[in-house]
Amino acid sequence: CGKKVFDEYIYAYRFSVLTGLCPEELRGITRDSIDGYQISIKQSLNSYNEITQGKNENAVRGFVMAEIAKQTLDMQLAQIPEDQQLVFDIPLMSTFLHRWKRYCISNEIQPVSLYVLRHTFVSVVKNLPEGSVKALVGHPIAWIPLAFMGIRKGPKREMAPSPAW
């Protein structure tokens, strides 16, 4: 019917792009993972709804959130019951993906993978020291294909001149 409605996963989308967490890590965050601005990534909830420790030994990690990420997390916490442990209660990965695609279409954004939110974050932090990036996203930046960071191999192109407004 074209009516805009609140998307209960909006803060999950925002938190992903602000922190570089992948969808499985978002689904695994519990209230116990949060201590002020510090967040500990201790587990993931995969597409089979199995709790895992992540893909590699770097997946379990912690970092300090930026102010905007903390504000986004606080908005998410404000909308869930106090006794709910999972911060982002996303029952199925397929539901999350379906809702993300609907959100994109509704907001005239080209539908892309949820991992593009993570890769957008990596594009922003790619110039940080290698150890800092590894602590944030759980693996060295060298493991991320260059195309995901907006880096293309081949001849460089000149930027178009800025429009004269």
XYZ file of C-alpha atoms in Angstrom:
165
model
C 0.000 0.000 0.000
C 3.076 2.275 0.045
C 2.708 3.294 3.690
C 6.017 3.794 5.525
C 6.320 1.813 8.749
C 9.009 1.497 11.412
C 11.454 -1.320 10.654
C 12.271 -3.121 13.895
C 15.721 -3.994 12.483
C 16.716 -0.405 11.645
C 19.152 -0.238 14.546
C 20.727 -3.540 13.505
C 21.409 -2.151 10.012
C 22.829 1.046 11.474
C 24.904 -0.734 14.125
C 26.408 -2.994 11.471
C 27.574 -0.116 9.290
C 28.856 1.784 12.360
C 30.846 -1.136 13.807
C 31.647 -3.493 10.932
C 29.939 -6.419 12.612
C 28.630 -9.123 10.313
C 24.995 -10.265 10.575
C 25.891 -13.402 12.544
C 27.807 -11.346 15.108
C 24.902 -8.897 15.460
C 22.572 -11.803 16.176
C 24.937 -13.074 18.901
C 25.231 -9.859 20.934
C 23.734 -10.164 24.414
C 23.227 -7.602 27.149
C 26.219 -9.191 28.912
C 28.377 -8.268 25.884
C 28.003 -4.558 26.671
C 29.827 -2.570 29.321
C 29.337 1.141 28.722
C 31.122 1.949 25.474
C 32.949 -1.396 25.455
C 31.432 -4.275 23.511
C 32.709 -7.839 23.532
C 32.029 -10.078 20.566
C 31.952 -13.501 22.192
C 29.696 -15.487 19.879
C 27.846 -15.576 16.593
C 24.448 -16.995 15.778
C 24.692 -18.619 12.354
C 21.995 -19.242 9.747
C 21.248 -22.623 11.378
C 20.614 -20.786 14.675
C 23.692 -22.432 16.156
C 25.846 -20.462 18.570
C 29.442 -20.460 17.337
C 32.665 -18.722 18.311
C 32.963 -17.199 14.842
C 34.948 -18.153 11.767
C 38.466 -17.920 13.202
C 40.495 -17.207 16.327
C 40.184 -13.459 15.754
C 36.374 -13.498 15.851
C 36.218 -13.264 19.660
C 37.240 -9.695 20.371
C 36.257 -6.452 22.003
C 36.359 -2.811 21.090
C 35.229 0.616 22.234
C 32.232 1.943 20.347
C 32.114 5.397 18.820
C 29.502 7.745 20.285
C 27.075 7.292 17.389
C 27.331 3.492 17.642
C 26.640 3.697 21.389
C 23.611 5.933 20.749
C 22.310 3.479 18.146
C 22.777 0.579 20.552
C 20.989 2.512 23.304
C 18.038 3.133 20.963
C 17.884 -0.599 20.254
C 18.025 -1.461 23.957
C 15.219 1.013 24.652
C 12.866 -0.855 22.333
C 13.344 -4.381 23.733
C 12.105 -5.880 27.014
C 14.582 -5.556 29.907
C 14.636 -9.319 30.429
C 15.511 -10.060 26.786
C 19.152 -11.158 26.575
C 19.655 -10.981 22.795
C 20.085 -7.339 21.851
C 19.055 -7.865 18.233
C 16.350 -10.500 18.383
C 16.542 -11.720 14.800
C 14.934 -15.171 14.811
C 16.088 -16.239 11.341
C 18.857 -14.982 9.084
C 16.501 -15.355 6.108
C 14.006 -13.011 7.818
C 16.749 -10.454 8.417
C 17.829 -10.615 4.784
C 14.238 -10.355 3.536
C 13.547 -7.336 5.748
C 16.799 -5.672 4.665
C 15.835 -6.055 0.993
C 12.377 -4.600 1.709
C 14.011 -1.705 3.589
C 16.288 -0.999 0.615
C 13.433 -1.036 -1.882
C 11.194 1.080 0.350
C 13.950 3.671 0.745
C 15.040 3.584 -2.896
C 18.406 2.030 -2.095
C 19.751 -0.576 -4.465
C 19.386 -3.901 -2.618
C 22.794 -5.252 -1.646
C 24.069 -7.985 0.635
C 23.998 -7.312 4.375
C 27.779 -7.803 4.255
C 28.046 -4.568 2.253
C 27.256 -2.746 5.517
C 30.339 -4.392 7.049
C 32.421 -3.636 3.971
C 31.307 0.001 4.072
C 32.688 0.236 7.608
C 35.960 -1.375 6.484
C 36.205 1.184 3.669
C 36.089 3.940 6.265
C 38.680 2.424 8.622
C 41.011 0.905 6.024
C 43.750 3.481 6.720
C 43.973 2.655 10.420
C 46.935 0.550 11.566
C 46.529 -3.150 10.691
C 46.152 -4.166 14.348
C 43.337 -1.664 14.887
C 41.368 -2.937 11.897
C 41.891 -6.538 13.024
C 40.563 -5.698 16.493
C 37.476 -4.059 14.999
C 36.464 -6.543 12.302
C 38.047 -9.762 13.526
C 40.625 -10.328 10.828
C 43.437 -8.518 9.035
C 42.414 -6.075 6.354
C 44.500 -8.093 3.871
C 41.840 -10.815 4.031
C 39.172 -8.487 2.652
C 38.947 -8.363 -1.143
C 39.978 -4.912 -2.363
C 36.759 -4.490 -4.335
C 34.788 -4.555 -1.072
C 36.730 -1.515 0.085
C 36.050 0.464 -3.063
C 39.562 -0.164 -4.349
C 39.779 -1.189 -7.972
C 42.832 -2.502 -9.734
C 43.685 -1.025 -13.090
C 44.307 2.457 -14.435
C 43.418 5.335 -12.190
C 40.778 7.722 -13.427
C 40.666 11.408 -12.881
C 37.881 12.618 -10.671
C 35.193 14.637 -12.348
C 35.383 18.334 -11.491
C 33.050 19.528 -8.770
C 29.941 21.198 -10.102
C 29.876 24.971 -9.947
C 26.704 25.644 -7.964
